[in-house]
Short mmCIF file of C-alpha atoms in Angstrom, two decimals:
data_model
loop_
_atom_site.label_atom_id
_atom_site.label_comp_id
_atom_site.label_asym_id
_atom_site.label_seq_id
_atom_site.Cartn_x
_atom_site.Cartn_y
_atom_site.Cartn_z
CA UNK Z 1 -17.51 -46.97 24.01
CA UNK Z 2 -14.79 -47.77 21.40
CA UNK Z 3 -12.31 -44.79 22.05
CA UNK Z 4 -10.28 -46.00 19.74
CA UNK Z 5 -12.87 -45.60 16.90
CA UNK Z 6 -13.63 -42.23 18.14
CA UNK Z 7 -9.89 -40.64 18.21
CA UNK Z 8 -9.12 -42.57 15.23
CA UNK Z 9 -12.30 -40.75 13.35
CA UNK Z 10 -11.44 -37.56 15.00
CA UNK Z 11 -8.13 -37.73 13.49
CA UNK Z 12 -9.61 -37.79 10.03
CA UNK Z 13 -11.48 -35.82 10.32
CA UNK Z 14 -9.62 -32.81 12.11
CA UNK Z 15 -6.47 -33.89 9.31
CA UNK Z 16 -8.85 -33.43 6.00
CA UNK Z 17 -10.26 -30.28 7.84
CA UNK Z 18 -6.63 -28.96 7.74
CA UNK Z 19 -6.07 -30.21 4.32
CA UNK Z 20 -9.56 -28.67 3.54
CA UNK Z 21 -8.65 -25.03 4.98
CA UNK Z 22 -5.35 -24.94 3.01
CA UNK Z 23 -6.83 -25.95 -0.47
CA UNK Z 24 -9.72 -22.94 0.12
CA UNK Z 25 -6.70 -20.52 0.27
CA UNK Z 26 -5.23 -21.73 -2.40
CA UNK Z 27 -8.27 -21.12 -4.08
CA UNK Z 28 -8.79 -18.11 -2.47
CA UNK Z 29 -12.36 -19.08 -1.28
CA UNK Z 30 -11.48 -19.09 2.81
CA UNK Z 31 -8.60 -16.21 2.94
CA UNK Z 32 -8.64 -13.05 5.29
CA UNK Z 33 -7.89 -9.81 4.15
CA UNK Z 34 -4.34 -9.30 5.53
CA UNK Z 35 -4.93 -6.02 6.36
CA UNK Z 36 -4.79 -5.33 10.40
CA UNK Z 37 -8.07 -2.91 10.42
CA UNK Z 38 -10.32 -4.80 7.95
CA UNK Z 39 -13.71 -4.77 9.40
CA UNK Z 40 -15.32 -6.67 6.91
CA UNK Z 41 -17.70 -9.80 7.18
CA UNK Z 42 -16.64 -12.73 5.57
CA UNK Z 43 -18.35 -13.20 2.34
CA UNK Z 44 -20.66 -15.98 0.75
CA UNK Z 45 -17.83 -18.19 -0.93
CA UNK Z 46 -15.85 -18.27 2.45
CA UNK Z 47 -19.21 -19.41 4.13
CA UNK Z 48 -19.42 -21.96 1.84
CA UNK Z 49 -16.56 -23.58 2.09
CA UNK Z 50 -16.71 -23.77 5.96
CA UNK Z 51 -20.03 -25.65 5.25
CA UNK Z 52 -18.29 -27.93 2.95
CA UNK Z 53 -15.43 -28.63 4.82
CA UNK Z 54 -17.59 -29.29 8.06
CA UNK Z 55 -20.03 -31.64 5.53
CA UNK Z 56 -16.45 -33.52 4.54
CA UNK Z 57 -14.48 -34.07 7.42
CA UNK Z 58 -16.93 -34.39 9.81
CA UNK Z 59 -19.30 -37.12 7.60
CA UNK Z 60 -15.79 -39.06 7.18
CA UNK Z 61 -14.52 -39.19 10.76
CA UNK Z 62 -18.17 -40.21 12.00
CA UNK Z 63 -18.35 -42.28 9.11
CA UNK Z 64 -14.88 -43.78 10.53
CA UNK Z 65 -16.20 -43.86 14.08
CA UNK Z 66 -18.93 -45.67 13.44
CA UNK Z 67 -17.06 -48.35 10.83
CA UNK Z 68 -14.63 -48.88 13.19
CA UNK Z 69 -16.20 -49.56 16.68
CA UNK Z 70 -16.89 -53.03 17.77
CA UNK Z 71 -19.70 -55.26 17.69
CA UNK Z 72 -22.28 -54.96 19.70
CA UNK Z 73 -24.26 -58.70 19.47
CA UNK Z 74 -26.03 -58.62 22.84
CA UNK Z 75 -27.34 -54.95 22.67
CA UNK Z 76 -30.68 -53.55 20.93
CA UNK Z 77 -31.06 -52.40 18.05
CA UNK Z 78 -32.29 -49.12 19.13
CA UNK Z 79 -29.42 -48.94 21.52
CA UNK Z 80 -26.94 -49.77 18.81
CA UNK Z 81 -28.12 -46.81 16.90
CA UNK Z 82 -27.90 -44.18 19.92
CA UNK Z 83 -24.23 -45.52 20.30
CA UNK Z 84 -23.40 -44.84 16.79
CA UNK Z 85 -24.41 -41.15 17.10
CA UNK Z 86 -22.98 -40.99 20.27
CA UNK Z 87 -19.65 -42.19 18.65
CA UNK Z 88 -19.95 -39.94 15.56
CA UNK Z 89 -20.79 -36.83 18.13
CA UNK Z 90 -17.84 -37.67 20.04
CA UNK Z 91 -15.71 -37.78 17.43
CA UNK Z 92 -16.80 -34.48 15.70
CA UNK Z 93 -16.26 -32.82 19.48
CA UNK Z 94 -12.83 -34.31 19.71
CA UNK Z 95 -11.76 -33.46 16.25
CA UNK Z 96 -13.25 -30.06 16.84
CA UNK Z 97 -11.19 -29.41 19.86
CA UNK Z 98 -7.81 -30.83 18.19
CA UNK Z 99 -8.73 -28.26 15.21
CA UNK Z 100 -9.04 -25.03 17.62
CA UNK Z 101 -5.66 -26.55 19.50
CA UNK Z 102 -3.76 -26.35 16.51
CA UNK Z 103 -5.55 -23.36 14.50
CA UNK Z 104 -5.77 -21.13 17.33
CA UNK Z 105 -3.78 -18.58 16.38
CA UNK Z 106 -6.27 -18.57 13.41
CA UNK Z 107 -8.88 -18.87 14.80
CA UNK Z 108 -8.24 -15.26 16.96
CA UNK Z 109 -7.63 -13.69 13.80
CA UNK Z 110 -10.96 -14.42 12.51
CA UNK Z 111 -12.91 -13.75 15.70
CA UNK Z 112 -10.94 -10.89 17.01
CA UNK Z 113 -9.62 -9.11 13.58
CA UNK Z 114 -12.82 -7.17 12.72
CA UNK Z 115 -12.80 -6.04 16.61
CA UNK Z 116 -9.78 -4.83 16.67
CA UNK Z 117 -10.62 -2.42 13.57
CA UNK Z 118 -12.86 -1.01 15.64
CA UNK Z 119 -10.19 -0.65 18.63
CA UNK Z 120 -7.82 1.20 16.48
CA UNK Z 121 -9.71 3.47 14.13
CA UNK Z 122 -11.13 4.15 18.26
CA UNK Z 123 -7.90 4.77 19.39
CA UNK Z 124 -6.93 6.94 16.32
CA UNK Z 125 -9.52 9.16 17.12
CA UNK Z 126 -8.45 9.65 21.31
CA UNK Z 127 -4.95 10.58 20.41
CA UNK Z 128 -6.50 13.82 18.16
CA UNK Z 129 -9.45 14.55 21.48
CA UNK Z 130 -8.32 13.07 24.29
CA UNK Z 131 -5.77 12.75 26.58
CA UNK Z 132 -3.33 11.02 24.44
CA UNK Z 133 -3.62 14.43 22.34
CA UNK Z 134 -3.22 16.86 25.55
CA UNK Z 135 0.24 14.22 26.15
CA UNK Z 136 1.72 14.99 22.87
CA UNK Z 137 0.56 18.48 22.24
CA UNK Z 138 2.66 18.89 25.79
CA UNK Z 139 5.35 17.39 24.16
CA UNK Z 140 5.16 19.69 20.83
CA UNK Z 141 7.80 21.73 22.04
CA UNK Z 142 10.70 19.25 22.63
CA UNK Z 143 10.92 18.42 18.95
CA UNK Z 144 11.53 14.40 17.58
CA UNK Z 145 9.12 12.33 16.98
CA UNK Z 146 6.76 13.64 19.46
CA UNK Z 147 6.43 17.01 17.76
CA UNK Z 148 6.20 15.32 14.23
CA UNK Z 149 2.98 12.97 15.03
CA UNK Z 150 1.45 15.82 17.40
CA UNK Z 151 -2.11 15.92 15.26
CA UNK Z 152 -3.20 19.32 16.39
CA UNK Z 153 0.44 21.34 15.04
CA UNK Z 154 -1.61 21.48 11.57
CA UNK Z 155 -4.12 23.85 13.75
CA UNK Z 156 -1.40 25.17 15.54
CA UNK Z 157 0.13 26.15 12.29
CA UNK Z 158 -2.94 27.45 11.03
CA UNK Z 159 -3.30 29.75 13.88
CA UNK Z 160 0.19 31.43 13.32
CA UNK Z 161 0.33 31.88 10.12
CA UNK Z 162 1.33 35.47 9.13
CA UNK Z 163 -1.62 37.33 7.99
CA UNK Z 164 -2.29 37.71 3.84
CA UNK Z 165 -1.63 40.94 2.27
CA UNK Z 166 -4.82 43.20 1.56
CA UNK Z 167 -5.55 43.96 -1.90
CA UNK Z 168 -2.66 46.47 -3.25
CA UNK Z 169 -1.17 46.82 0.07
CA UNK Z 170 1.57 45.01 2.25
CA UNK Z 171 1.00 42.83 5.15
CA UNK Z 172 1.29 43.75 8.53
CA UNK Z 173 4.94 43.36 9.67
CA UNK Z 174 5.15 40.28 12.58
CA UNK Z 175 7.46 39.94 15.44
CA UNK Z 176 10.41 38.61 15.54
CA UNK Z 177 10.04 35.18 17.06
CA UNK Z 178 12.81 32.21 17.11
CA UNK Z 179 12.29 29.03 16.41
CA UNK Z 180 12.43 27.39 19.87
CA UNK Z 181 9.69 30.80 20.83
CA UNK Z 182 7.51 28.95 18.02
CA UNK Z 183 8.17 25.52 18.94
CA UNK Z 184 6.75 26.78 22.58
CA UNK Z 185 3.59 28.62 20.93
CA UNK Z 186 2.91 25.48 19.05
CA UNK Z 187 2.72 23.60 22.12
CA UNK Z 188 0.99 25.74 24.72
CA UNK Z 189 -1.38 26.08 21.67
CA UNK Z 190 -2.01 22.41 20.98
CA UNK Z 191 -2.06 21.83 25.04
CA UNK Z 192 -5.12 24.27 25.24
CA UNK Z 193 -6.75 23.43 22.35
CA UNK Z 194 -6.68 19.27 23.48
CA UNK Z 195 -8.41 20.63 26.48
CA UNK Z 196 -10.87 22.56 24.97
CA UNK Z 197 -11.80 19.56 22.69
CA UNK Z 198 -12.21 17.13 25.27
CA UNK Z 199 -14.42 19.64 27.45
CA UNK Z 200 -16.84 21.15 23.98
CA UNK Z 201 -15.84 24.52 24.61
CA UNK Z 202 -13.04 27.33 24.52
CA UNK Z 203 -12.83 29.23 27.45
CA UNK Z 204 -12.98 32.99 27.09
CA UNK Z 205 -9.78 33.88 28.89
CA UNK Z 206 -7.90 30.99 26.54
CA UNK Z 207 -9.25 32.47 23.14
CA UNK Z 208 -7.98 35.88 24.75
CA UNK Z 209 -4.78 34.53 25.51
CA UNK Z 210 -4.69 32.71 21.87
CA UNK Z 211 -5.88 36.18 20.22
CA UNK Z 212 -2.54 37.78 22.34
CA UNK Z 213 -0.35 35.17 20.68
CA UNK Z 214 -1.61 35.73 17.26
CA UNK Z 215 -1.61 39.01 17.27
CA UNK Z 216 2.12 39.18 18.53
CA UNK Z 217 2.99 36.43 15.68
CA UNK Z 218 1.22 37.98 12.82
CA UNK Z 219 0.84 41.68 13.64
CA UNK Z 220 -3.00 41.46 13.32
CA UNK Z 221 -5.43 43.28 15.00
CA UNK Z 222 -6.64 41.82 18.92
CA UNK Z 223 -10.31 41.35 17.00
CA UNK Z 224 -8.90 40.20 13.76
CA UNK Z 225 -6.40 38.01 15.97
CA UNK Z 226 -9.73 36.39 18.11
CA UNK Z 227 -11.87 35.97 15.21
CA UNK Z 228 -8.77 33.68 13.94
CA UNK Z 229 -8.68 31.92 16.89
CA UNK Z 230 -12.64 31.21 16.73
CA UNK Z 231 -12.32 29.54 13.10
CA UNK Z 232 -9.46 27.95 13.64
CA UNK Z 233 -10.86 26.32 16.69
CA UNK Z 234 -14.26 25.52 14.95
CA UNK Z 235 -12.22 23.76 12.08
CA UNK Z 236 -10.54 21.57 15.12
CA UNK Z 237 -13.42 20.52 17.07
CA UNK Z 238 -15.25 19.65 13.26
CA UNK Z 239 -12.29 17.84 12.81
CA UNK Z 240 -12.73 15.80 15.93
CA UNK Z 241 -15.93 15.23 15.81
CA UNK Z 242 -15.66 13.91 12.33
CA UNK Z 243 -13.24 11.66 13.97
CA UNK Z 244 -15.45 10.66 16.82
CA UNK Z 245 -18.28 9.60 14.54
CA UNK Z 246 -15.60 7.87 12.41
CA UNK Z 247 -14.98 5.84 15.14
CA UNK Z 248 -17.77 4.74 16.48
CA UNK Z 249 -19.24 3.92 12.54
CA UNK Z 250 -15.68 1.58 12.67
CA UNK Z 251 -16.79 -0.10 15.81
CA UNK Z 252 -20.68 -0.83 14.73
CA UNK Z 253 -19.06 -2.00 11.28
CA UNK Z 254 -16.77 -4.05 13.70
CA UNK Z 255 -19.50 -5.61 15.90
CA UNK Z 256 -21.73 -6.58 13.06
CA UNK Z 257 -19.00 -8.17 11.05
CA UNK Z 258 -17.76 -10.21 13.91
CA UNK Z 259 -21.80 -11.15 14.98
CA UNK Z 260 -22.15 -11.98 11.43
CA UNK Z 261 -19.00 -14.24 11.38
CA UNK Z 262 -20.08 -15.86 14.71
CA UNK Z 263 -22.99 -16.70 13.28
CA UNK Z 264 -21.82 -18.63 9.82
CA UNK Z 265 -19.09 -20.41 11.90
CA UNK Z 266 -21.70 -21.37 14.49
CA UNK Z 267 -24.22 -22.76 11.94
CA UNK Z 268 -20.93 -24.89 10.14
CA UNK Z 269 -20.22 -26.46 13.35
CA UNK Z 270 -23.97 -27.21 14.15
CA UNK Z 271 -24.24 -28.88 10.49
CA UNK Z 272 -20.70 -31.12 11.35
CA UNK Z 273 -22.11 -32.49 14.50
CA UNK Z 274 -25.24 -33.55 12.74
CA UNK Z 275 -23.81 -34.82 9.90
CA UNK Z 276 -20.71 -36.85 11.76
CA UNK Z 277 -23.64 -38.58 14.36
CA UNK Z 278 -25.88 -39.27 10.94
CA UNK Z 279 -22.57 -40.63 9.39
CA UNK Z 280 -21.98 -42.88 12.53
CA UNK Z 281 -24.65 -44.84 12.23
CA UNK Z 282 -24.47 -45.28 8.30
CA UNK Z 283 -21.06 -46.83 9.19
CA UNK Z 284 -21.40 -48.83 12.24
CA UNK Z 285 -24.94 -50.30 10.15
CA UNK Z 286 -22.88 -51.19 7.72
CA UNK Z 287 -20.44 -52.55 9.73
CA UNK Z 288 -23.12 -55.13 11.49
CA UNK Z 289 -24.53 -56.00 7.33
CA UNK Z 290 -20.96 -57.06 6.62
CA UNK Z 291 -20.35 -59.19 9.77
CA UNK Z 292 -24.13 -60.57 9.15
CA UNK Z 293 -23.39 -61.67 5.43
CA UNK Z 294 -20.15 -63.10 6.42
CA UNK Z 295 -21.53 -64.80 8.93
CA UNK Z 296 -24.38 -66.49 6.58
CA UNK Z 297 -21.80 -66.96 3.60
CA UNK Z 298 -20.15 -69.45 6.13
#
């Protein structure tokens, strides 16, 4: 083996693969959207250009590796040619690894970005059904930031909103309530309704309860006060299951665009190899033509 053919090749061809990668985002043929939840797969021009670059850097650094190596006199032919794939194979491995080493950071946001789309539109939806909802609607009442990113005070809200007038008449009169007896309504409401979410159903002695509280706030009716609480709560759980399913759409969109990504960047690096062993033995042939015509020309 002539190492020093091989990491001189590899160096080629890993430096023209960086040259290669800068010059397609100049171009803007082999840029990422810079957005942190982009779930899309890369398109055709960027999967060209990974062919092309893996066609040019890795036919010059087996081209290089196989140039470069010494000369074999007392070996076969046949053997001389496995050795000059060998050496271009080599030096597209070692050229490959020195490209990850340097790119990884890169290379994670290609492979991982699309995933992660699917993570956080996933997570998005928990905080409004699951737990992480029940831990901030338990929080509604202590104000800050807590109260302000609680996503079930909109139903809350909803719920205790003083009733409309009827048609050429005046409204029923509510109770008094202060603002820290609202902030606490808000919260007991958004701690029951994150249950109810995350088990499918609203228990009868909660929309009771809820009807109490509405009917206190808004000087409705107990049956107008329930019948509140049932669309209100029907709005919420449409609202989280729109959510759900908005997820899970994110994370298929995620999985296919990272499969489909996998794939191109698999099929680039299966071309390179071939083409850096095919490129060997072009150069280490013409290596032994040179040394045979010099050899007759004296």
């Amino acid at each position: 083996m002539s190492w020093g053919a091989v990491i001189a090749g590899a160096a080629a061809a890993a430096a023209l693969s960086f040259i290669l990668l800068i010059l397609g985002v100049g171009l803007g043929l082999s840029s990422m959207s810079p957005w942190s939840f982009n779930a899309t797969a890369i398109g055709v021009s960027t999967i060209v250009w990974l062919a092309f670059m893996q066609l040019a850097a890795s036919g010059i650094g087996g081209y290089l590796a196989g140039r470069l190596r010494v000369k074999w006199s007392s070996v076969h032919a046949d053997e001389v040619h496995f050795r000059d794939t060998a050496h271009g194979l080599l030096a597209w491995a070692v050229a490959t690894l020195i490209t990850v080493a340097v790119l990884a950071s890169g290379t994670r946001a290609v492979l991982s970005g699309a995933i992660e789309a699917g993570s956080g539109a996933a997570q998005a939806a928990g905080q409004a059904i699951g737990p992480a909802g029940a831990v901030a609607a338990s929080k509604a009442g202590e104000g800050g930031a807590s109260h302000a990113g609680n996503p079930l005070d909109y139903f809350s809200d909803m719920l205790l909103r003083a009733a409309p007038a009827p048609a050429g008449g005046v409204a029923p009169a509510p109770a008094a309530d202060t603002g820290a007896n609202t902030a606490d309504q808000r919260g007991e409401i958004g701690k029951i309704f994150a249950t109810s979410l995350s088990t499918g159903n609203l228990a009868p002695d909660d929309r009771a309860y809820l009807g109490q509280l509405v009917a206190k706030r808004t000087g409705l009716s107990q049956a107008d006060a329930e019948a509140r609480v049932d669309a209100v709560y029907n709005r919420a759980a449409k609202a989280a299951a729109d959510a759900k399913a908005a997820a899970q759409q994110a994370a298929d969109t995620a999985r296919k665009a990272g499969a489909h990504t996998a794939l191109w960047m698999f099929v680039a690096l299966l071309l390179g190899a071939f083409v850096a062993s095919l490129a060997a033995t072009w150069g280490g042939r013409q290596r032994d033509h040179e040394r045979v015509l010099r050899q007759v020309s004296v």
